[in-house]
Amino acid sequence: CLLRSVLAALLFAAPALAAESPPVRSDRAVVTLVADAAAVAPGVPFHIGLRQRLAPGWHTYWENPGDAGAPTEITLQLPDGAQAGPIEWPAPHRLPYGPLVNFGYETEVLLPLAVTPPATLAPGSSFTIRAEANWLVCERVCIPEEGVFELTLPVAAEPAPAPDQKPLFAAAQAEQPRASPFAASIGFDGMAGALRLEGPAIAPASVRDAFFFPRAWGVLDHATPQPV
């Protein structure tokens, strides 16, 4: 009975371990490809993500890097009939550097993408994702890095989550931009570049700080102060 219990534990543990690829390591970053599924099902979407764990003082970049830098790029090779969406960028942080302001991430970030397997997948087979990625890590200097990642997940009749990866994807989801519930207008009281948000939930007691991150590069001067 003890042997059967141990074997069962190993079988259930294996898919969770398989939900993260071998790492690409440097002195600046440890990068892996992870999945929120321990097993995928035909036609059922799931998420993968490029996980970047950064050494102290180093950062990578948002889709709009700001005054300098470059965003991470991911190219996927998927089984025939599978589809993938774009990177679902978590909200960035402001990264001041001298007179410049960049937008990106420090410490750790997960860049998720949705993947939909083909409906013709056969339970009992496997689903292999291969990703080529390149990213820029910066401190006082910037260093381009790249890696090739491979993740093979079992195919089952019903999808199974990867418990070890759930907190990572939940944190990335919590940082996703959302549609504003507030009425917005640009320019008022003679201030052509001002952005006004109006709504009963906006008050000094409920808003600690606010900053406008332009998704497209070149929309504004990133380092210009934004008084609230």
mmCIF file of C-alpha atoms in Angstrom:
data_model
loop_
_atom_site.group_PDB
_atom_site.id
_atom_site.type_symbol
_atom_site.label_atom_id
_atom_site.label_comp_id
_atom_site.label_asym_id
_atom_site.label_seq_id
_atom_site.Cartn_x
_atom_site.Cartn_y
_atom_site.Cartn_z
ATOM 1 C CA CYS A 1 0.000 0.000 0.000
ATOM 2 C CA LEU A 2 2.842 2.366 0.849
ATOM 3 C CA LEU A 3 4.500 1.644 -2.522
ATOM 4 C CA ARG A 4 1.254 2.333 -4.377
ATOM 5 C CA SER A 5 0.849 5.631 -2.487
ATOM 6 C CA VAL A 6 4.375 6.715 -3.360
ATOM 7 C CA LEU A 7 3.905 5.826 -7.029
ATOM 8 C CA ALA A 8 0.597 7.689 -7.139
ATOM 9 C CA ALA A 9 2.215 10.768 -5.595
ATOM 10 C CA LEU A 10 4.981 10.693 -8.183
ATOM 11 C CA LEU A 11 2.521 10.372 -11.038
ATOM 12 C CA PHE A 12 0.501 13.359 -9.844
ATOM 13 C CA ALA A 13 3.638 15.403 -9.157
ATOM 14 C CA ALA A 14 5.193 14.843 -12.587
ATOM 15 C CA PRO A 15 2.773 17.008 -14.628
ATOM 16 C CA ALA A 16 3.203 19.933 -12.212
ATOM 17 C CA LEU A 17 6.972 19.715 -12.548
ATOM 18 C CA ALA A 18 6.638 19.482 -16.335
ATOM 19 C CA ALA A 19 4.749 22.814 -16.398
ATOM 20 C CA GLU A 20 8.060 24.722 -16.319
ATOM 21 C CA SER A 21 10.869 24.344 -18.845
ATOM 22 C CA PRO A 22 14.566 24.018 -18.034
ATOM 23 C CA PRO A 23 15.939 27.515 -17.316
ATOM 24 C CA VAL A 24 18.150 29.760 -19.393
ATOM 25 C CA ARG A 25 20.560 31.324 -16.890
ATOM 26 C CA SER A 26 22.909 34.286 -16.833
ATOM 27 C CA ASP A 27 24.399 36.402 -14.069
ATOM 28 C CA ARG A 28 21.500 38.796 -14.641
ATOM 29 C CA ALA A 29 18.404 36.654 -15.134
ATOM 30 C CA VAL A 30 16.889 33.193 -14.873
ATOM 31 C CA VAL A 31 14.236 32.707 -17.562
ATOM 32 C CA THR A 32 11.833 29.801 -18.096
ATOM 33 C CA LEU A 33 8.687 28.971 -20.058
ATOM 34 C CA VAL A 34 5.810 27.993 -17.764
ATOM 35 C CA ALA A 35 2.209 26.822 -18.225
ATOM 36 C CA ASP A 36 -0.857 27.107 -16.015
ATOM 37 C CA ALA A 37 -1.911 23.606 -17.105
ATOM 38 C CA ALA A 38 -0.466 20.297 -15.990
ATOM 39 C CA ALA A 39 -2.493 18.625 -18.774
ATOM 40 C CA VAL A 40 -4.232 20.189 -21.772
ATOM 41 C CA ALA A 41 -7.499 19.155 -23.419
ATOM 42 C CA PRO A 42 -8.524 19.286 -27.105
ATOM 43 C CA GLY A 43 -9.785 22.755 -28.037
ATOM 44 C CA VAL A 44 -9.574 24.166 -24.493
ATOM 45 C CA PRO A 45 -7.456 27.348 -24.157
ATOM 46 C CA PHE A 46 -4.771 27.638 -21.494
ATOM 47 C CA HIS A 47 -1.925 30.023 -20.772
ATOM 48 C CA ILE A 48 1.810 29.829 -21.064
ATOM 49 C CA GLY A 49 4.210 32.565 -20.020
ATOM 50 C CA LEU A 50 7.823 33.649 -20.155
ATOM 51 C CA ARG A 51 8.969 33.918 -16.547
ATOM 52 C CA GLN A 52 11.856 36.311 -15.928
ATOM 53 C CA ARG A 53 13.561 36.319 -12.517
ATOM 54 C CA LEU A 54 16.023 39.205 -12.372
ATOM 55 C CA ALA A 55 19.123 39.834 -10.290
ATOM 56 C CA PRO A 56 18.962 42.860 -7.927
ATOM 57 C CA GLY A 57 19.336 46.140 -9.797
ATOM 58 C CA TRP A 58 18.451 44.704 -13.228
ATOM 59 C CA HIS A 59 15.235 45.217 -15.192
ATOM 60 C CA THR A 60 13.509 44.272 -18.452
ATOM 61 C CA TYR A 61 10.977 46.253 -20.482
ATOM 62 C CA TRP A 62 7.261 46.715 -21.137
ATOM 63 C CA GLU A 63 5.793 46.775 -24.670
ATOM 64 C CA ASN A 64 6.543 50.519 -24.682
ATOM 65 C CA PRO A 65 10.029 50.633 -23.130
ATOM 66 C CA GLY A 66 9.942 54.399 -22.612
ATOM 67 C CA ASP A 67 12.966 56.563 -23.401
ATOM 68 C CA ALA A 68 15.328 53.632 -23.944
ATOM 69 C CA GLY A 69 15.356 49.852 -24.150
ATOM 70 C CA ALA A 70 13.396 47.241 -26.103
ATOM 71 C CA PRO A 71 10.451 44.957 -25.287
ATOM 72 C CA THR A 72 10.785 41.201 -24.899
ATOM 73 C CA GLU A 73 9.921 39.252 -28.059
ATOM 74 C CA ILE A 74 8.590 35.672 -28.106
ATOM 75 C CA THR A 75 8.237 33.458 -31.181
ATOM 76 C CA LEU A 76 6.332 30.179 -30.745
ATOM 77 C CA GLN A 77 6.402 26.921 -32.648
ATOM 78 C CA LEU A 78 3.165 25.055 -31.957
ATOM 79 C CA PRO A 79 1.668 21.758 -33.156
ATOM 80 C CA ASP A 80 -0.407 21.974 -36.337
ATOM 81 C CA GLY A 81 -3.805 23.551 -35.748
ATOM 82 C CA ALA A 82 -2.854 25.258 -32.470
ATOM 83 C CA GLN A 83 -3.167 29.023 -32.088
ATOM 84 C CA ALA A 84 -1.579 31.578 -29.759
ATOM 85 C CA GLY A 85 -2.503 35.117 -28.822
ATOM 86 C CA PRO A 86 -0.193 38.094 -28.218
ATOM 87 C CA ILE A 87 1.702 38.780 -24.998
ATOM 88 C CA GLU A 88 -0.739 39.952 -22.306
ATOM 89 C CA TRP A 89 1.532 42.596 -20.805
ATOM 90 C CA PRO A 90 1.202 43.243 -17.057
ATOM 91 C CA ALA A 91 1.213 46.900 -16.059
ATOM 92 C CA PRO A 92 4.777 48.232 -15.867
ATOM 93 C CA HIS A 93 6.683 50.298 -13.330
ATOM 94 C CA ARG A 94 8.365 53.645 -13.937
ATOM 95 C CA LEU A 95 12.150 53.213 -14.036
ATOM 96 C CA PRO A 96 13.850 56.627 -13.804
ATOM 97 C CA TYR A 97 17.453 56.752 -15.007
ATOM 98 C CA GLY A 98 19.054 60.191 -14.961
ATOM 99 C CA PRO A 99 16.954 62.455 -17.195
ATOM 100 C CA LEU A 100 15.188 59.437 -18.749
ATOM 101 C CA VAL A 101 12.151 57.427 -17.669
ATOM 102 C CA ASN A 102 11.734 53.844 -18.849
ATOM 103 C CA PHE A 103 8.821 51.434 -18.371
ATOM 104 C CA GLY A 104 9.465 47.861 -17.319
ATOM 105 C CA TYR A 105 9.868 45.270 -14.596
ATOM 106 C CA GLU A 106 12.249 44.525 -11.750
ATOM 107 C CA THR A 107 12.721 41.433 -9.556
ATOM 108 C CA GLU A 108 10.320 39.102 -11.435
ATOM 109 C CA VAL A 109 7.692 39.223 -14.156
ATOM 110 C CA LEU A 110 5.558 36.716 -16.040
ATOM 111 C CA LEU A 111 4.565 37.561 -19.620
ATOM 112 C CA PRO A 112 1.505 35.393 -20.394
ATOM 113 C CA LEU A 113 0.102 34.267 -23.754
ATOM 114 C CA ALA A 114 -3.092 32.321 -24.422
ATOM 115 C CA VAL A 115 -2.720 29.060 -26.387
ATOM 116 C CA THR A 116 -5.602 27.088 -27.891
ATOM 117 C CA PRO A 117 -4.833 23.453 -28.812
ATOM 118 C CA PRO A 118 -6.570 21.959 -31.855
ATOM 119 C CA ALA A 119 -9.838 20.153 -31.214
ATOM 120 C CA THR A 120 -8.395 17.096 -32.969
ATOM 121 C CA LEU A 121 -5.838 16.342 -30.250
ATOM 122 C CA ALA A 122 -6.033 12.778 -28.999
ATOM 123 C CA PRO A 123 -6.101 12.194 -25.233
ATOM 124 C CA GLY A 124 -3.056 10.202 -24.257
ATOM 125 C CA SER A 125 -0.798 12.049 -26.675
ATOM 126 C CA SER A 126 1.433 15.028 -25.876
ATOM 127 C CA PHE A 127 1.455 18.728 -26.789
ATOM 128 C CA THR A 128 4.885 20.323 -27.296
ATOM 129 C CA ILE A 129 5.514 24.065 -27.326
ATOM 130 C CA ARG A 130 8.831 25.468 -28.487
ATOM 131 C CA ALA A 131 9.598 29.137 -27.882
ATOM 132 C CA GLU A 132 12.434 31.371 -28.996
ATOM 133 C CA ALA A 133 12.694 34.590 -26.998
ATOM 134 C CA ASN A 134 14.974 37.573 -26.761
ATOM 135 C CA TRP A 135 15.001 40.240 -24.077
ATOM 136 C CA LEU A 136 17.090 43.166 -22.912
ATOM 137 C CA VAL A 137 18.315 43.358 -19.316
ATOM 138 C CA CYS A 138 19.647 46.674 -18.077
ATOM 139 C CA GLU A 139 21.319 48.108 -15.023
ATOM 140 C CA ARG A 140 23.961 50.759 -15.795
ATOM 141 C CA VAL A 141 24.562 48.945 -19.067
ATOM 142 C CA CYS A 142 22.137 46.978 -21.237
ATOM 143 C CA ILE A 143 22.831 43.410 -22.334
ATOM 144 C CA PRO A 144 20.743 41.520 -24.915
ATOM 145 C CA GLU A 145 19.907 37.941 -23.982
ATOM 146 C CA GLU A 146 18.078 35.124 -25.737
ATOM 147 C CA GLY A 147 16.944 31.569 -25.168
ATOM 148 C CA VAL A 148 15.166 28.566 -26.628
ATOM 149 C CA PHE A 149 12.576 26.851 -24.435
ATOM 150 C CA GLU A 150 10.573 23.654 -24.793
ATOM 151 C CA LEU A 151 7.577 22.493 -22.814
ATOM 152 C CA THR A 152 5.759 19.173 -23.352
ATOM 153 C CA LEU A 153 2.375 18.698 -21.699
ATOM 154 C CA PRO A 154 0.192 15.566 -21.646
ATOM 155 C CA VAL A 155 -3.167 15.623 -23.424
ATOM 156 C CA ALA A 156 -6.205 14.493 -21.422
ATOM 157 C CA ALA A 157 -9.958 14.464 -21.993
ATOM 158 C CA GLU A 158 -10.272 17.296 -19.442
ATOM 159 C CA PRO A 159 -7.697 19.994 -18.651
ATOM 160 C CA ALA A 160 -5.800 19.836 -15.353
ATOM 161 C CA PRO A 161 -4.336 22.933 -13.657
ATOM 162 C CA ALA A 162 -0.724 23.237 -12.544
ATOM 163 C CA PRO A 163 -0.997 24.204 -8.847
ATOM 164 C CA ASP A 164 2.624 25.336 -8.560
ATOM 165 C CA GLN A 165 2.145 27.887 -11.335
ATOM 166 C CA LYS A 166 -1.294 29.182 -10.315
ATOM 167 C CA PRO A 167 0.023 32.049 -8.108
ATOM 168 C CA LEU A 168 2.294 33.277 -10.919
ATOM 169 C CA PHE A 169 -0.528 33.538 -13.444
ATOM 170 C CA ALA A 170 -2.937 34.989 -10.851
ATOM 171 C CA ALA A 171 -0.426 37.747 -10.054
ATOM 172 C CA ALA A 172 0.089 38.516 -13.755
ATOM 173 C CA GLN A 173 -3.672 38.588 -14.313
ATOM 174 C CA ALA A 174 -4.126 41.005 -11.406
ATOM 175 C CA GLU A 175 -1.687 43.389 -13.114
ATOM 176 C CA GLN A 176 -3.491 43.371 -16.469
ATOM 177 C CA PRO A 177 -4.835 46.724 -17.703
ATOM 178 C CA ARG A 178 -8.610 47.009 -17.446
ATOM 179 C CA ALA A 179 -11.134 49.198 -19.194
ATOM 180 C CA SER A 180 -11.687 52.372 -17.200
ATOM 181 C CA PRO A 181 -15.101 52.718 -15.513
ATOM 182 C CA PHE A 182 -14.614 56.497 -15.461
ATOM 183 C CA ALA A 183 -15.583 59.116 -18.033
ATOM 184 C CA ALA A 184 -12.375 60.472 -19.593
ATOM 185 C CA SER A 185 -11.559 63.619 -21.518
ATOM 186 C CA ILE A 186 -8.378 65.339 -22.650
ATOM 187 C CA GLY A 187 -7.841 69.070 -22.239
ATOM 188 C CA PHE A 188 -9.762 71.334 -19.874
ATOM 189 C CA ASP A 189 -9.431 74.733 -18.187
ATOM 190 C CA GLY A 190 -6.816 75.775 -20.732
ATOM 191 C CA MET A 191 -4.609 72.731 -20.059
ATOM 192 C CA ALA A 192 -4.388 71.100 -23.480
ATOM 193 C CA GLY A 193 -2.386 68.069 -22.340
ATOM 194 C CA ALA A 194 -4.366 67.288 -19.207
ATOM 195 C CA LEU A 195 -6.328 64.076 -18.765
ATOM 196 C CA ARG A 196 -9.551 64.263 -16.741
ATOM 197 C CA LEU A 197 -11.265 61.241 -15.183
ATOM 198 C CA GLU A 198 -14.676 61.715 -13.588
ATOM 199 C CA GLY A 199 -16.623 59.371 -11.329
ATOM 200 C CA PRO A 200 -18.038 59.119 -7.800
ATOM 201 C CA ALA A 201 -15.294 56.673 -6.755
ATOM 202 C CA ILE A 202 -12.549 59.225 -7.445
ATOM 203 C CA ALA A 203 -11.662 61.192 -4.324
ATOM 204 C CA PRO A 204 -8.486 62.171 -2.429
ATOM 205 C CA ALA A 205 -9.209 59.417 0.106
ATOM 206 C CA SER A 206 -9.447 56.676 -2.555
ATOM 207 C CA VAL A 207 -6.720 57.694 -5.032
ATOM 208 C CA ARG A 208 -3.175 57.557 -3.655
ATOM 209 C CA ASP A 209 -1.388 58.189 -6.944
ATOM 210 C CA ALA A 210 -1.953 58.111 -10.682
ATOM 211 C CA PHE A 211 0.287 57.907 -13.734
ATOM 212 C CA PHE A 212 -0.474 57.658 -17.431
ATOM 213 C CA PHE A 213 1.433 54.926 -19.294
ATOM 214 C CA PRO A 214 1.132 55.346 -23.081
ATOM 215 C CA ARG A 215 1.003 51.957 -24.791
ATOM 216 C CA ALA A 216 2.445 53.365 -28.019
ATOM 217 C CA TRP A 217 5.932 54.840 -28.144
ATOM 218 C CA GLY A 218 6.315 58.526 -29.021
ATOM 219 C CA VAL A 219 2.917 59.703 -27.728
ATOM 220 C CA LEU A 220 4.435 61.981 -25.089
ATOM 221 C CA ASP A 221 7.620 62.914 -23.264
ATOM 222 C CA HIS A 222 7.953 60.033 -20.813
ATOM 223 C CA ALA A 223 10.071 61.966 -18.307
ATOM 224 C CA THR A 224 7.773 65.000 -18.053
ATOM 225 C CA PRO A 225 6.216 65.272 -14.556
ATOM 226 C CA GLN A 226 2.555 64.270 -14.301
ATOM 227 C CA PRO A 227 1.103 66.234 -11.371
ATOM 228 C CA VAL A 228 -2.229 64.921 -10.094
#
